[in-house]
Tab-separated table of C-alpha atoms in Angstrom:
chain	number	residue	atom	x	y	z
A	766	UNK	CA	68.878	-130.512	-40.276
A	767	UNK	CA	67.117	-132.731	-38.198
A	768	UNK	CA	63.027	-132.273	-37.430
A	769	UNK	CA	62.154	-130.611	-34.446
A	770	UNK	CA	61.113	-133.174	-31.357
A	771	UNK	CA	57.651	-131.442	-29.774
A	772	UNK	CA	55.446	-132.530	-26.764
A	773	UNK	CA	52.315	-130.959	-26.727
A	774	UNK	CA	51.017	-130.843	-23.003
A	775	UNK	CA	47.033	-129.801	-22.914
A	776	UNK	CA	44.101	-131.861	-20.476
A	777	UNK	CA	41.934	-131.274	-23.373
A	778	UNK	CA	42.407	-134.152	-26.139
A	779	UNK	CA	40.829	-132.847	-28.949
A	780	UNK	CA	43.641	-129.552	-28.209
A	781	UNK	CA	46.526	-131.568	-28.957
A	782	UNK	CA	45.057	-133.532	-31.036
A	783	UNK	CA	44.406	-130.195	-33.551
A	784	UNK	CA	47.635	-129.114	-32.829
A	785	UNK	CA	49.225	-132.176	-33.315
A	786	UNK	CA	47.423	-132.450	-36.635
A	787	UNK	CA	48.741	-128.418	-37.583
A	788	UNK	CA	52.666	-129.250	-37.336
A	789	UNK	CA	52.114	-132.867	-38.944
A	790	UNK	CA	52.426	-131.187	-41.911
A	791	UNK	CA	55.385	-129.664	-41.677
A	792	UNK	CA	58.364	-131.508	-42.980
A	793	UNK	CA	61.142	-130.035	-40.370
A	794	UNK	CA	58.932	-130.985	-37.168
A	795	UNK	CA	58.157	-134.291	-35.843
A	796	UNK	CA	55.731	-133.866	-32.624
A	797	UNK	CA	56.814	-137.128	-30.739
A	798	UNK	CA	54.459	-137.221	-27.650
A	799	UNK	CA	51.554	-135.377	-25.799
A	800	UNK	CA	51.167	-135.129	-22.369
A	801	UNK	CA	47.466	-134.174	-20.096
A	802	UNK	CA	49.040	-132.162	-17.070
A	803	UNK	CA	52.396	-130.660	-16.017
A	804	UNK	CA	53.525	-134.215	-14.221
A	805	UNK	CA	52.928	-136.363	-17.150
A	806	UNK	CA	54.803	-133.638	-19.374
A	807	UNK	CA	58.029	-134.133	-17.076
A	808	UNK	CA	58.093	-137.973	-16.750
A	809	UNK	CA	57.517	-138.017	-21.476
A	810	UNK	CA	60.248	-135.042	-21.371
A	811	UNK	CA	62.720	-137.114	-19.499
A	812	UNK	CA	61.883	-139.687	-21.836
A	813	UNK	CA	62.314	-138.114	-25.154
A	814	UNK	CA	64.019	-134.806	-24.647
A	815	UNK	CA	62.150	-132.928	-26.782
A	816	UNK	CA	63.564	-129.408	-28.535
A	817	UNK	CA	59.940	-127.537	-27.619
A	818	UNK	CA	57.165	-128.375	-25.648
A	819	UNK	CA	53.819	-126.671	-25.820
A	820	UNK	CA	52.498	-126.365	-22.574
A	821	UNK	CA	49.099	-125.496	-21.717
A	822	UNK	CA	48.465	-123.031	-18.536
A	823	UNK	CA	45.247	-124.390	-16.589
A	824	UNK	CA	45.602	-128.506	-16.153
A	825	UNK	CA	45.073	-130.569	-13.073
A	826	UNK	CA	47.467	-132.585	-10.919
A	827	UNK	CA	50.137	-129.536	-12.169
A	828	UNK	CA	49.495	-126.533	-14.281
A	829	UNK	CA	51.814	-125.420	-16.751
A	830	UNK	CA	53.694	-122.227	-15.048
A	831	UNK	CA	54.755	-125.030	-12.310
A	832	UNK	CA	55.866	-127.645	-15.045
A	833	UNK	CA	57.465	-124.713	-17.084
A	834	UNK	CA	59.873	-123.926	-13.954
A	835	UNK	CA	60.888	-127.491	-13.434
A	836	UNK	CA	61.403	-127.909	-17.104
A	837	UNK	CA	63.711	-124.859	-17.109
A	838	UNK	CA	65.631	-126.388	-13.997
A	839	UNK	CA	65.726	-129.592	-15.441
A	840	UNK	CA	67.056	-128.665	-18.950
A	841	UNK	CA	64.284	-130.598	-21.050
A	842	UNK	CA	63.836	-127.779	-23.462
A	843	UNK	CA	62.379	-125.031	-24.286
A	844	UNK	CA	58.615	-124.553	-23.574
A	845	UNK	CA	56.319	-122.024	-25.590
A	846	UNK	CA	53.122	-121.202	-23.461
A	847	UNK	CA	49.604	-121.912	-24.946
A	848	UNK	CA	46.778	-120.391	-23.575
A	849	UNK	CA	43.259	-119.144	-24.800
A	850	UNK	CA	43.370	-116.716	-21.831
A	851	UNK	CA	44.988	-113.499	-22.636
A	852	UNK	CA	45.725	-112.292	-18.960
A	853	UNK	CA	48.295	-110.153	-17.800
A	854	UNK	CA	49.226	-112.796	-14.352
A	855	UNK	CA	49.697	-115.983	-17.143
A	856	UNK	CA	51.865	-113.780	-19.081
A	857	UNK	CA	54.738	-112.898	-16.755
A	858	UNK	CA	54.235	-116.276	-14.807
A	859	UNK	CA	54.988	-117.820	-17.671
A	860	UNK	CA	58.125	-115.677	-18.343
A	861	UNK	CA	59.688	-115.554	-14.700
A	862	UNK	CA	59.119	-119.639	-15.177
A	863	UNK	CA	61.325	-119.385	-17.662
A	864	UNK	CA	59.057	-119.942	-20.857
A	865	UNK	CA	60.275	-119.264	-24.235
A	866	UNK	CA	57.206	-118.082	-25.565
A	867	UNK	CA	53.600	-117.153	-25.345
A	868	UNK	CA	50.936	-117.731	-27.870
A	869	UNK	CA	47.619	-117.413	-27.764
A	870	UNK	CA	45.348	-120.796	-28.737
A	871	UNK	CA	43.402	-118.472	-31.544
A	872	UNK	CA	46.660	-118.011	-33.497
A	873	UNK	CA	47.159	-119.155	-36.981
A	874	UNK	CA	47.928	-122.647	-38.232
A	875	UNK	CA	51.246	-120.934	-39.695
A	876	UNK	CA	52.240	-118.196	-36.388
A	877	UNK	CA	52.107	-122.196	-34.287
A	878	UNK	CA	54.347	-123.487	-36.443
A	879	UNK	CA	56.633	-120.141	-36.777
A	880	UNK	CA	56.666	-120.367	-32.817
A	881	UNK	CA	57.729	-123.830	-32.893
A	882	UNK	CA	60.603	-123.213	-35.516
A	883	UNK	CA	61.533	-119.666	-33.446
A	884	UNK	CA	62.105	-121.035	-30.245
A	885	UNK	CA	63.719	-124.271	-31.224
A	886	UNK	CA	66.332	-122.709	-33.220
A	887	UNK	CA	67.191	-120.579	-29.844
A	888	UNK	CA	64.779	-117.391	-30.187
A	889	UNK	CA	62.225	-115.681	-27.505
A	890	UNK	CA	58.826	-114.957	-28.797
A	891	UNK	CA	56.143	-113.507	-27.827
A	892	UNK	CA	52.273	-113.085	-29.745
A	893	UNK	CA	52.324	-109.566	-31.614
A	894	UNK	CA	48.870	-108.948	-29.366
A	895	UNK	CA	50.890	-109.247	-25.894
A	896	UNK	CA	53.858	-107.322	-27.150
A	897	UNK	CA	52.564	-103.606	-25.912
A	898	UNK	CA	51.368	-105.063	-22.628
A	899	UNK	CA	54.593	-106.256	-21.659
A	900	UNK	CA	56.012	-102.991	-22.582
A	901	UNK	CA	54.075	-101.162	-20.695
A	902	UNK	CA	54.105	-103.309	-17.787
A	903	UNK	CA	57.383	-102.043	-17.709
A	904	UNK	CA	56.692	-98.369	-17.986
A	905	UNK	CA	54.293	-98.799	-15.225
A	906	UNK	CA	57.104	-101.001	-13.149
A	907	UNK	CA	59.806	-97.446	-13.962
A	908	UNK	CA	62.367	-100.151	-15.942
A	909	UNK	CA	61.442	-98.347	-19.179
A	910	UNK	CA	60.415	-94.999	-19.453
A	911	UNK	CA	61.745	-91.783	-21.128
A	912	UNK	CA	65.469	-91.696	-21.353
A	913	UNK	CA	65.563	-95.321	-19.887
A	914	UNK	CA	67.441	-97.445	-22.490
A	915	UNK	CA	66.209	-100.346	-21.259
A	916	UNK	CA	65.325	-102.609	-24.223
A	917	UNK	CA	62.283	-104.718	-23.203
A	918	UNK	CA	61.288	-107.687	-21.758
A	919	UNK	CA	61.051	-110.640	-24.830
A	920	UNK	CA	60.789	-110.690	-28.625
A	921	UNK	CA	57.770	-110.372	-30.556
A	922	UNK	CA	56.298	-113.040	-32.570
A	923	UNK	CA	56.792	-111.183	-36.004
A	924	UNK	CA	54.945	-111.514	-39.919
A	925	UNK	CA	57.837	-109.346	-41.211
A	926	UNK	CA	61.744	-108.321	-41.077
A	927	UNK	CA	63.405	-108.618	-37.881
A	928	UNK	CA	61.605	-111.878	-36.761
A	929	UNK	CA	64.748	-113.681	-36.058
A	930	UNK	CA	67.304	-112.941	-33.681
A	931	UNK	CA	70.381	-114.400	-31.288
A	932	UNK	CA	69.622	-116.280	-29.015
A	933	UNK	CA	71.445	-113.972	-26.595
A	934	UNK	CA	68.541	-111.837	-26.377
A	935	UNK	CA	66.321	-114.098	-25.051
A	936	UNK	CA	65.533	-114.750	-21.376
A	937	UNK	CA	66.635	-118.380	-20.927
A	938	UNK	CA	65.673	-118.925	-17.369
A	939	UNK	CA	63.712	-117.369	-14.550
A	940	UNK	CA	66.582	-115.406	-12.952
A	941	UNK	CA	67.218	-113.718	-16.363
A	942	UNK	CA	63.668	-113.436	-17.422
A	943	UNK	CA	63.893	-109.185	-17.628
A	944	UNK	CA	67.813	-108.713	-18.446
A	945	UNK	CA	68.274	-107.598	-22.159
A	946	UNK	CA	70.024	-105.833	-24.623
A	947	UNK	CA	70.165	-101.967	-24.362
A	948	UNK	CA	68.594	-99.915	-27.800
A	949	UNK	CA	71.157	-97.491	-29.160
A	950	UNK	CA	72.099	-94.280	-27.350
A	951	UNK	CA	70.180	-91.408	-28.190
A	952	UNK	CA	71.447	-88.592	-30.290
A	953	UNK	CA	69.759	-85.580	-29.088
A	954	UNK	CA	66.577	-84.633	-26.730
A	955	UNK	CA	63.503	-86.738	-26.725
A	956	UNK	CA	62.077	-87.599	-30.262
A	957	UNK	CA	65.737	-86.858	-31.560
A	958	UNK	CA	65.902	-90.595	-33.252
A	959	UNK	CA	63.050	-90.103	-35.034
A	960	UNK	CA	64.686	-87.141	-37.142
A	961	UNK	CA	66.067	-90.231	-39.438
A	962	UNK	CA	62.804	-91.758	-40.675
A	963	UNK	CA	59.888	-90.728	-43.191
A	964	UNK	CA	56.764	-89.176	-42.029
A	965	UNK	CA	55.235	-92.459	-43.254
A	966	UNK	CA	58.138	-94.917	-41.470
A	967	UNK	CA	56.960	-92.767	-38.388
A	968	UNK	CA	53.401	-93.554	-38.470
A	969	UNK	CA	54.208	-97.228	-39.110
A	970	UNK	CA	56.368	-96.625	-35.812
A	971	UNK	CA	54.047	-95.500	-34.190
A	972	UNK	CA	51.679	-98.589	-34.835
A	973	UNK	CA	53.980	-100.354	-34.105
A	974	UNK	CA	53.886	-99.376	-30.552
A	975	UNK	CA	50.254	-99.674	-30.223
A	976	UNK	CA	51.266	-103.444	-31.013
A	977	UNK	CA	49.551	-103.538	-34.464
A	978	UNK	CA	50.508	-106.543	-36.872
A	979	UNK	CA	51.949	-106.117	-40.305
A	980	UNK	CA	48.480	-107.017	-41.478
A	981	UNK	CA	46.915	-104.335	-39.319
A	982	UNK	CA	48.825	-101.650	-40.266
A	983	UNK	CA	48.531	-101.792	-43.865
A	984	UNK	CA	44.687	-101.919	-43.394
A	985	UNK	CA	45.069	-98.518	-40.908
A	986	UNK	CA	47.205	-97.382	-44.004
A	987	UNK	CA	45.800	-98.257	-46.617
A	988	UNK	CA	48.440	-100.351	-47.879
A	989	UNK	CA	49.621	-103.437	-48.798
A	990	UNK	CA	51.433	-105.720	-46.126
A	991	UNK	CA	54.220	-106.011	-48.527
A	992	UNK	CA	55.043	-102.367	-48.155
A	993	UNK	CA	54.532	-102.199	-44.482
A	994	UNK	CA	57.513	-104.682	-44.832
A	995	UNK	CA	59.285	-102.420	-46.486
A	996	UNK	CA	58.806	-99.827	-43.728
A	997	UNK	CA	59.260	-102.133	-40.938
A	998	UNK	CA	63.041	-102.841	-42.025
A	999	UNK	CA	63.571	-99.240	-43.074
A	1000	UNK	CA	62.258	-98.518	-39.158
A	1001	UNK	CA	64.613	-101.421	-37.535
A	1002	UNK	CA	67.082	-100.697	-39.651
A	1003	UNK	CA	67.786	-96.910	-39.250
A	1004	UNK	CA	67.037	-96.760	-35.703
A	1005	UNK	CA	69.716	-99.333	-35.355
A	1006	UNK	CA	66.973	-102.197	-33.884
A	1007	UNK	CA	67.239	-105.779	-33.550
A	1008	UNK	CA	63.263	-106.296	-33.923
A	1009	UNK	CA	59.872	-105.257	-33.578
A	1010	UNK	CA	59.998	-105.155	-29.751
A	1011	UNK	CA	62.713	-103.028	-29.664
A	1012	UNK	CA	60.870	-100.818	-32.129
A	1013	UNK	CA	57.890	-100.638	-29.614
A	1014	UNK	CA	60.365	-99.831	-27.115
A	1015	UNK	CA	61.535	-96.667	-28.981
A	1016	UNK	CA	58.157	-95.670	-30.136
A	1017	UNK	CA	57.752	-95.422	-25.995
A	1018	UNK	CA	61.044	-93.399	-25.051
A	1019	UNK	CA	60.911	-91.282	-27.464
A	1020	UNK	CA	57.081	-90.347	-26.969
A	1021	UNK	CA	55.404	-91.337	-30.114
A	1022	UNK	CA	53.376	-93.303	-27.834
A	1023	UNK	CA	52.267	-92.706	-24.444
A	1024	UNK	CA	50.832	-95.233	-21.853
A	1025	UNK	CA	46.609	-95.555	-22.333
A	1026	UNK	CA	47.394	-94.195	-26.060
């Protein structure tokens, strides 16, 4: 299989330059240009069509929710949000512009990478940290909500099972941004679903919801990550999920988390 082509787009040269550095390492991505500002990243994408482009938010001449739009309209690839802001107005900007992702600038060496590999291979991600916002965004906005089977707005970026998915759940441009996949039908009265797991796969549900990371939960457990694995996939896996956001979702609707919880 081919490398990955990535542009990097960031004003701040020593940014891409890290970054650039992180994914020279890996053998199945090839970062072929950076860009300073939104403009430049459209005249290098025309130019060498890349599979992902990292875009930065705040740049002059044109920031990067205006450059993600006209890369979406365009058709020069995906484009995975990077931001060391972790605001609420960025974060659905960036996904009504069409982005593929959103990552946080404090993420691992190995989650950029992961992102890059996710979205270029046709996957939606979003950081594990943003995950419960966006979910309860949508309680707050009445498309998700007890008995709503609405499935959520994006994927999670994920450290266990259920980290890859069709592309078909993703939102792959701004008029599709919040259409997805519906989560099972329920069985019987609220909390019904839950009747299938452990006491133990329910507590790792319900962190879950709260947006905790594999890593997380094992230290709330007292665990090790390796068996929060283990009950992540028995989670997705009898509640019928696709991934960890649709497991947040059904910690919501069936009330083994609440909004402010």
């Amino acid at each position: 299989m081919d490398a990955l082509k990535v542009v990097i787009v960031d004003d701040q040269k020593m940014v891409s330059s890290g970054f650039s550095l992180i994914l020279s390492v890996e053998d199945d991505i090839d970062v072929v240009a950076t860009a300073t500002n939104g403009a430049q990243a459209l005249d290098v994408a025309r130019e060498v069509r890349p599979d992902v482009t990292l875009m930065d938010v705040q740049m002059p001449v044109m920031d990067g929710i205006e450059a993600t739009r006209r890369f979406v309209d365009e058709g020069l690839g995906r484009v995975v949000i990077l931001t060391t802001f972790d605001r609420d107005d960025y974060l659905f900007s960036a996904l009504d512009a069409g982005a593929s992702g959103f990552l946080l600038k404090n993420a691992d060496a190995d989650d950029l990478a992961d992102a890059v590999r996710a979205v270029g291979h046709g996957h939606a991600l979003l950081a594990p940290e943003v995950t419960r916002r966006v979910i309860e965004r949508r309680v707050q906005d009445g498309s998700l909500g007890a008995g709503s089977e609405a499935a959520g707005a994006a994927r999670a970026a994920d450290d266990g099972p259920g980290n890859v998915g069709p592309a078909t759940s993703a939102w792959p441009s701004a008029s599709s941004a919040h259409s997805t996949p519906s989560l099972p039908p329920r069985r019987t009265g609220d909390g019904g679903r839950l009747d299938d797991l452990t006491p133990r796969e329910r507590e790792v549900l319900g962190l879950l919801g709260r947006g905790l990371s594999n890593a997380e939960i094992a230290a709330a457990l007292f665990v090790g990550e390796a068996t929060v694995k283990t009950h992540v996939s028995n989670v997705l896996m009898k509640l019928g999920l696709r991934d960890r956001v649709q497991a947040v979702v059904a910690a919501y609707e069936t009330g083994l988390v609440r909004v402010g919880d």
